[in-house]
Amino acid sequence: MTATNDGLLPAQPGAGSTSPRQADIQEIVMETARVNDTEIAYEVIGHGEPLLLIHGSNLATGLVPIAGALADKEPPLQLVRYHRRGMGGSGGRTWPIPVRQQAADAIGLLDALGLPSAHVLGYSYGGVIALETALSSPTRVRSLTLLEPILAQVPSGPGFLAGMDPIVSLYDAGDMEGAVTATFAGMGGHRWPDLVAATGPGALERAVRDTELFYRDEFPVLKAWRLDAARAAAVKSPVLSVMGTRSGPFFDEGRQLLHRHFPQCVDVDIADANHLLNLQTPEPIAAAIADFLRQSVHVER
């Protein structure tokens, strides 16, 4: 394993520390591990129950605020945050990248770190990857926390995806910055630059660079992926669904689909948040996750 700078801040003295504070999480020099024939950038913070954090599209640093908020919660956690294949500091910018490959990378990173299993958290497209990880390797997932996964098979799925056509048009025209701006402004309003900046310096520039991966590869993959009953039946671990109260019917239908396949699923609603909840409300989300994990660990023991 080798070290590489996260691109958030220049390397600082003591940057390899595991001190559980948000500033430290943003300054850590990320390690890299060889996972399924590519280099995956990751960081490990803290000691305790392992929690793998799988970010969404466009913003590889999108879970930095939640990681920071989780770092001082109980139970003590070993946070594993990484950049998915093709994004941020990780390699593998080749197409296509199926969901099953992303899930294999998640398991491969656990293998590289010597972790036989972990709690898994996924946001947006990362929630789909977290689901695929649990479906394909159910014994490796201690619990599953899903922050508004993109489940295109729900009734309002076609309309939701069609609503992204103007952004896709910007991508098709080669306007990556315009596509990123439209994506974040549509959810974050005038505050979106500050929300993105909270994930670390350089985050917007990386989002512009990485947006090609979403519109060229991940968006078509999202349309085709399905949560199927046969594989879901093998998942016995606890499941938490986290949703913003302003996120709309598409995500509400997605939650209903989760309940149909996972009777053990429990819900947490985050007030006054939408699909940008990972940046808007990291503290209440972290509190809900910590409470869920405390109960999950208690059940395990």
Tab-separated table of C-alpha atoms in Angstrom:
chain	number	residue	atom	x	y	z
A	1	MET	CA	0.000	0.000	0.000
A	2	THR	CA	1.247	3.493	-0.819
A	3	ALA	CA	0.251	7.006	0.192
A	4	THR	CA	-1.217	9.690	-2.036
A	5	ASN	CA	-2.534	13.151	-1.238
A	6	ASP	CA	-6.320	13.350	-1.161
A	7	GLY	CA	-6.265	16.594	-3.101
A	8	LEU	CA	-8.293	18.300	-0.372
A	9	LEU	CA	-5.446	20.018	1.431
A	10	PRO	CA	-1.667	19.877	1.137
A	11	ALA	CA	-0.089	17.213	3.316
A	12	GLN	CA	0.411	18.525	6.840
A	13	PRO	CA	2.677	17.368	9.668
A	14	GLY	CA	0.930	14.566	11.473
A	15	ALA	CA	-1.470	14.073	8.586
A	16	GLY	CA	-1.485	10.325	9.172
A	17	SER	CA	-3.024	10.773	12.602
A	18	THR	CA	-6.284	9.021	13.421
A	19	SER	CA	-7.541	11.828	15.658
A	20	PRO	CA	-11.344	11.790	15.361
A	21	ARG	CA	-11.980	15.362	14.265
A	22	GLN	CA	-13.423	16.602	11.000
A	23	ALA	CA	-10.416	18.808	10.242
A	24	ASP	CA	-8.121	15.796	10.521
A	25	ILE	CA	-10.329	13.789	8.193
A	26	GLN	CA	-9.995	16.509	5.543
A	27	GLU	CA	-6.207	16.751	5.918
A	28	ILE	CA	-5.298	13.062	5.973
A	29	VAL	CA	-3.010	11.825	3.226
A	30	MET	CA	-4.931	8.988	1.618
A	31	GLU	CA	-3.388	5.562	1.243
A	32	THR	CA	-3.802	3.509	-1.897
A	33	ALA	CA	-4.436	-0.214	-2.164
A	34	ARG	CA	-4.346	-2.469	-5.196
A	35	VAL	CA	-7.933	-3.678	-5.537
A	36	ASN	CA	-9.102	-5.740	-8.515
A	37	ASP	CA	-6.300	-4.500	-10.767
A	38	THR	CA	-6.629	-0.795	-9.986
A	39	GLU	CA	-5.409	1.610	-7.313
A	40	ILE	CA	-8.106	2.637	-4.843
A	41	ALA	CA	-7.502	5.691	-2.652
A	42	TYR	CA	-8.785	5.345	0.903
A	43	GLU	CA	-8.365	6.510	4.467
A	44	VAL	CA	-9.032	4.798	7.774
A	45	ILE	CA	-9.946	6.905	10.795
A	46	GLY	CA	-10.459	5.702	14.338
A	47	HIS	CA	-10.759	2.335	15.995
A	48	GLY	CA	-13.878	0.289	16.636
A	49	GLU	CA	-16.719	-1.108	14.566
A	50	PRO	CA	-15.679	-0.922	10.878
A	51	LEU	CA	-17.949	1.281	8.738
A	52	LEU	CA	-17.323	1.450	4.986
A	53	LEU	CA	-18.522	4.717	3.411
A	54	ILE	CA	-19.506	4.597	-0.292
A	55	HIS	CA	-19.980	8.032	-1.847
A	56	GLY	CA	-22.368	8.966	-4.632
A	57	SER	CA	-21.733	10.363	-8.099
A	58	ASN	CA	-19.947	13.596	-9.043
A	59	LEU	CA	-18.337	14.232	-5.634
A	60	ALA	CA	-15.779	11.744	-4.300
A	61	THR	CA	-15.506	13.773	-1.079
A	62	GLY	CA	-19.269	13.911	-0.582
A	63	LEU	CA	-19.224	11.869	2.630
A	64	VAL	CA	-16.458	13.853	4.357
A	65	PRO	CA	-18.984	15.895	6.421
A	66	ILE	CA	-20.803	12.767	7.646
A	67	ALA	CA	-17.484	11.041	8.393
A	68	GLY	CA	-16.459	14.040	10.459
A	69	ALA	CA	-19.756	14.053	12.342
A	70	LEU	CA	-19.516	10.301	13.006
A	71	ALA	CA	-15.953	10.412	14.290
A	72	ASP	CA	-16.844	11.330	17.868
A	73	LYS	CA	-20.043	9.300	18.180
A	74	GLU	CA	-20.687	6.076	20.065
A	75	PRO	CA	-20.099	3.261	19.388
A	76	PRO	CA	-16.448	3.918	18.483
A	77	LEU	CA	-16.028	3.437	14.751
A	78	GLN	CA	-13.258	2.566	12.355
A	79	LEU	CA	-14.298	4.718	9.408
A	80	VAL	CA	-13.156	3.559	5.977
A	81	ARG	CA	-13.747	6.274	3.369
A	82	TYR	CA	-12.572	5.708	-0.176
A	83	HIS	CA	-12.782	7.109	-3.683
A	84	ARG	CA	-14.681	4.803	-5.972
A	85	ARG	CA	-13.092	3.403	-9.119
A	86	GLY	CA	-12.680	6.155	-11.706
A	87	MET	CA	-13.150	9.048	-9.260
A	88	GLY	CA	-11.023	11.299	-7.078
A	89	GLY	CA	-7.623	9.807	-6.355
A	90	SER	CA	-8.498	6.291	-7.522
A	91	GLY	CA	-7.592	4.695	-10.840
A	92	GLY	CA	-9.777	2.776	-13.246
A	93	ARG	CA	-11.135	5.527	-15.500
A	94	THR	CA	-12.229	3.051	-18.151
A	95	TRP	CA	-15.752	2.276	-19.301
A	96	PRO	CA	-18.051	0.598	-18.582
A	97	ILE	CA	-17.924	0.079	-14.814
A	98	PRO	CA	-20.831	-2.218	-13.848
A	99	VAL	CA	-22.426	-1.987	-10.413
A	100	ARG	CA	-21.104	-5.475	-9.673
A	101	GLN	CA	-17.545	-4.191	-10.310
A	102	GLN	CA	-18.078	-1.329	-7.870
A	103	ALA	CA	-19.397	-3.816	-5.293
A	104	ALA	CA	-16.424	-6.098	-5.925
A	105	ASP	CA	-14.148	-3.122	-5.252
A	106	ALA	CA	-15.876	-2.515	-1.910
A	107	ILE	CA	-15.310	-6.135	-0.898
A	108	GLY	CA	-11.791	-6.050	-2.333
A	109	LEU	CA	-10.934	-3.045	-0.177
A	110	LEU	CA	-12.197	-4.868	2.918
A	111	ASP	CA	-9.945	-7.776	1.912
A	112	ALA	CA	-6.968	-5.459	1.460
A	113	LEU	CA	-7.549	-4.052	4.947
A	114	GLY	CA	-7.974	-7.479	6.504
A	115	LEU	CA	-11.607	-6.871	7.420
A	116	PRO	CA	-13.782	-9.998	7.200
A	117	SER	CA	-16.943	-7.849	7.389
A	118	ALA	CA	-18.082	-4.286	7.974
A	119	HIS	CA	-21.093	-2.072	8.399
A	120	VAL	CA	-21.738	-0.428	5.014
A	121	LEU	CA	-23.144	3.040	4.288
A	122	GLY	CA	-24.010	4.209	0.792
A	123	TYR	CA	-25.360	7.520	-0.499
A	124	SER	CA	-27.268	7.968	-3.792
A	125	TYR	CA	-25.500	5.851	-6.436
A	126	GLY	CA	-23.270	4.697	-3.592
A	127	GLY	CA	-26.459	3.354	-2.000
A	128	VAL	CA	-27.015	1.189	-5.077
A	129	ILE	CA	-23.440	-0.067	-4.770
A	130	ALA	CA	-23.976	-0.750	-1.063
A	131	LEU	CA	-27.082	-2.762	-1.933
A	132	GLU	CA	-25.218	-4.746	-4.595
A	133	THR	CA	-22.439	-5.390	-2.080
A	134	ALA	CA	-24.952	-6.835	0.388
A	135	LEU	CA	-26.766	-8.820	-2.307
A	136	SER	CA	-23.589	-10.354	-3.703
A	137	SER	CA	-21.741	-10.840	-0.386
A	138	PRO	CA	-24.375	-10.881	2.383
A	139	THR	CA	-22.072	-12.392	5.016
A	140	ARG	CA	-19.593	-9.536	4.596
A	141	VAL	CA	-22.122	-6.820	5.494
A	142	ARG	CA	-22.885	-6.382	9.209
A	143	SER	CA	-25.505	-3.712	8.606
A	144	LEU	CA	-26.663	-1.557	5.717
A	145	THR	CA	-27.302	2.196	5.912
A	146	LEU	CA	-28.874	3.634	2.762
A	147	LEU	CA	-29.089	7.370	2.140
A	148	GLU	CA	-31.571	7.721	-0.727
A	149	PRO	CA	-30.328	5.086	-3.174
A	150	ILE	CA	-31.290	5.675	-6.809
A	151	LEU	CA	-33.767	2.846	-7.490
A	152	ALA	CA	-34.924	3.404	-11.054
A	153	GLN	CA	-37.403	0.507	-11.036
A	154	VAL	CA	-39.976	2.370	-8.900
A	155	PRO	CA	-43.104	3.749	-10.651
A	156	SER	CA	-41.848	7.331	-10.759
A	157	GLY	CA	-38.405	6.224	-11.965
A	158	PRO	CA	-38.876	7.072	-15.669
A	159	GLY	CA	-40.112	10.556	-14.823
A	160	PHE	CA	-37.282	11.146	-12.348
A	161	LEU	CA	-34.674	10.101	-14.895
A	162	ALA	CA	-36.333	12.150	-17.638
A	163	GLY	CA	-36.048	15.169	-15.360
A	164	MET	CA	-32.284	14.911	-15.698
A	165	ASP	CA	-32.419	15.384	-19.487
A	166	PRO	CA	-31.437	19.100	-19.373
A	167	ILE	CA	-28.317	18.205	-17.375
A	168	VAL	CA	-27.515	15.352	-19.743
A	169	SER	CA	-27.789	17.850	-22.613
A	170	LEU	CA	-25.136	20.027	-20.971
A	171	TYR	CA	-22.861	16.998	-20.683
A	172	ASP	CA	-23.514	16.046	-24.311
A	173	ALA	CA	-22.501	19.570	-25.308
A	174	GLY	CA	-19.224	19.177	-23.415
A	175	ASP	CA	-20.194	21.672	-20.699
A	176	MET	CA	-19.022	19.693	-17.654
A	177	GLU	CA	-18.971	22.720	-15.363
A	178	GLY	CA	-22.508	23.618	-16.408
A	179	ALA	CA	-23.683	20.057	-15.763
A	180	VAL	CA	-22.155	20.060	-12.273
A	181	THR	CA	-23.575	23.496	-11.492
A	182	ALA	CA	-27.067	22.471	-12.615
A	183	THR	CA	-26.858	19.239	-10.596
A	184	PHE	CA	-25.931	20.889	-7.314
A	185	ALA	CA	-27.897	24.126	-7.774
A	186	GLY	CA	-31.073	22.143	-8.461
A	187	MET	CA	-30.872	20.639	-4.982
A	188	GLY	CA	-28.789	23.066	-2.936
A	189	GLY	CA	-30.107	26.384	-4.239
A	190	HIS	CA	-27.865	29.402	-3.794
A	191	ARG	CA	-26.017	27.674	-0.937
A	192	TRP	CA	-24.625	24.893	-3.095
A	193	PRO	CA	-21.076	26.316	-3.507
A	194	ASP	CA	-20.687	26.512	0.275
A	195	LEU	CA	-22.058	22.988	0.722
A	196	VAL	CA	-19.622	21.549	-1.799
A	197	ALA	CA	-16.735	23.596	-0.373
A	198	ALA	CA	-17.409	22.043	3.047
A	199	THR	CA	-16.094	18.731	1.679
A	200	GLY	CA	-12.625	20.269	1.189
A	201	PRO	CA	-10.673	22.630	-1.061
A	202	GLY	CA	-10.605	21.500	-4.664
A	203	ALA	CA	-13.837	19.515	-4.335
A	204	LEU	CA	-15.680	21.437	-7.063
A	205	GLU	CA	-12.802	21.093	-9.510
A	206	ARG	CA	-12.756	17.347	-8.922
A	207	ALA	CA	-16.522	17.182	-9.363
A	208	VAL	CA	-16.195	18.863	-12.751
A	209	ARG	CA	-13.492	16.390	-13.757
A	210	ASP	CA	-15.405	13.362	-12.479
A	211	THR	CA	-18.820	14.271	-13.857
A	212	GLU	CA	-17.956	12.532	-17.132
A	213	LEU	CA	-17.954	9.210	-15.266
A	214	PHE	CA	-21.552	9.705	-14.150
A	215	TYR	CA	-23.092	10.801	-17.443
A	216	ARG	CA	-21.012	8.514	-19.645
A	217	ASP	CA	-21.131	5.400	-17.474
A	218	GLU	CA	-23.046	5.500	-14.199
A	219	PHE	CA	-26.270	7.098	-15.439
A	220	PRO	CA	-26.919	4.326	-18.003
A	221	VAL	CA	-25.979	1.695	-15.414
A	222	LEU	CA	-28.454	3.164	-12.921
A	223	LYS	CA	-31.277	2.769	-15.410
A	224	ALA	CA	-30.608	-0.951	-15.771
A	225	TRP	CA	-29.830	-2.067	-12.194
A	226	ARG	CA	-32.611	-3.823	-10.294
A	227	LEU	CA	-33.163	-4.810	-6.675
A	228	ASP	CA	-34.449	-8.361	-7.030
A	229	ALA	CA	-36.318	-10.392	-4.436
A	230	ALA	CA	-34.355	-13.620	-4.792
A	231	ARG	CA	-30.996	-12.102	-3.863
A	232	ALA	CA	-32.491	-9.717	-1.313
A	233	ALA	CA	-33.876	-12.671	0.640
A	234	ALA	CA	-30.318	-13.658	1.600
A	235	VAL	CA	-29.678	-10.329	3.335
A	236	LYS	CA	-30.444	-10.745	7.045
A	237	SER	CA	-28.410	-7.842	8.402
A	238	PRO	CA	-30.134	-4.735	9.844
A	239	VAL	CA	-31.090	-2.070	7.275
A	240	LEU	CA	-31.536	1.670	7.840
A	241	SER	CA	-33.219	3.969	5.317
A	242	VAL	CA	-32.357	7.674	5.710
A	243	MET	CA	-34.369	10.186	3.688
A	244	GLY	CA	-34.858	13.944	3.591
A	245	THR	CA	-38.389	15.228	4.151
A	246	ARG	CA	-38.095	17.352	0.973
A	247	SER	CA	-36.676	14.645	-1.268
A	248	GLY	CA	-39.918	13.812	-3.055
A	249	PRO	CA	-41.970	10.816	-4.205
A	250	PHE	CA	-39.183	9.059	-6.156
A	251	PHE	CA	-37.184	8.470	-2.994
A	252	ASP	CA	-40.296	7.678	-0.964
A	253	GLU	CA	-41.151	4.945	-3.483
A	254	GLY	CA	-37.577	3.728	-3.212
A	255	ARG	CA	-37.990	3.406	0.540
A	256	GLN	CA	-41.195	1.419	0.043
A	257	LEU	CA	-39.267	-0.927	-2.270
A	258	LEU	CA	-36.631	-1.413	0.434
A	259	HIS	CA	-39.345	-2.366	2.927
A	260	ARG	CA	-40.819	-4.884	0.525
A	261	HIS	CA	-37.495	-6.652	0.172
A	262	PHE	CA	-36.090	-6.062	3.668
A	263	PRO	CA	-38.753	-6.459	6.397
A	264	GLN	CA	-36.085	-5.522	8.951
A	265	CYS	CA	-35.664	-2.055	7.411
A	266	VAL	CA	-36.137	0.906	9.761
A	267	ASP	CA	-36.586	4.547	8.737
A	268	VAL	CA	-35.172	7.899	9.757
A	269	ASP	CA	-36.464	11.151	8.240
A	270	ILE	CA	-34.189	14.200	8.158
A	271	ALA	CA	-36.154	17.438	8.457
A	272	ASP	CA	-35.841	20.130	5.776
A	273	ALA	CA	-33.373	18.122	3.679
A	274	ASN	CA	-33.496	16.884	0.093
A	275	HIS	CA	-31.207	14.633	-1.941
A	276	LEU	CA	-28.241	16.791	-0.953
A	277	LEU	CA	-28.821	15.742	2.669
A	278	ASN	CA	-25.274	14.397	2.979
A	279	LEU	CA	-24.033	17.990	2.747
A	280	GLN	CA	-27.030	19.814	4.229
A	281	THR	CA	-27.482	17.889	7.493
A	282	PRO	CA	-24.451	15.731	8.393
A	283	GLU	CA	-24.923	16.011	12.165
A	284	PRO	CA	-28.503	14.693	12.411
A	285	ILE	CA	-27.644	11.954	9.918
A	286	ALA	CA	-24.605	10.939	11.958
A	287	ALA	CA	-26.678	10.877	15.155
A	288	ALA	CA	-29.259	8.616	13.498
A	289	ILE	CA	-26.567	6.299	12.123
A	290	ALA	CA	-24.831	6.076	15.496
A	291	ASP	CA	-28.100	5.161	17.207
A	292	PHE	CA	-28.792	2.523	14.542
A	293	LEU	CA	-25.299	1.067	14.856
A	294	ARG	CA	-25.505	0.943	18.659
A	295	GLN	CA	-28.624	-1.177	18.328
A	296	SER	CA	-27.116	-3.295	15.550
A	297	VAL	CA	-23.965	-4.026	17.544
A	298	HIS	CA	-26.077	-4.873	20.609
A	299	VAL	CA	-28.098	-7.359	18.551
A	300	GLU	CA	-24.896	-8.926	17.155
A	301	ARG	CA	-23.506	-9.459	20.631
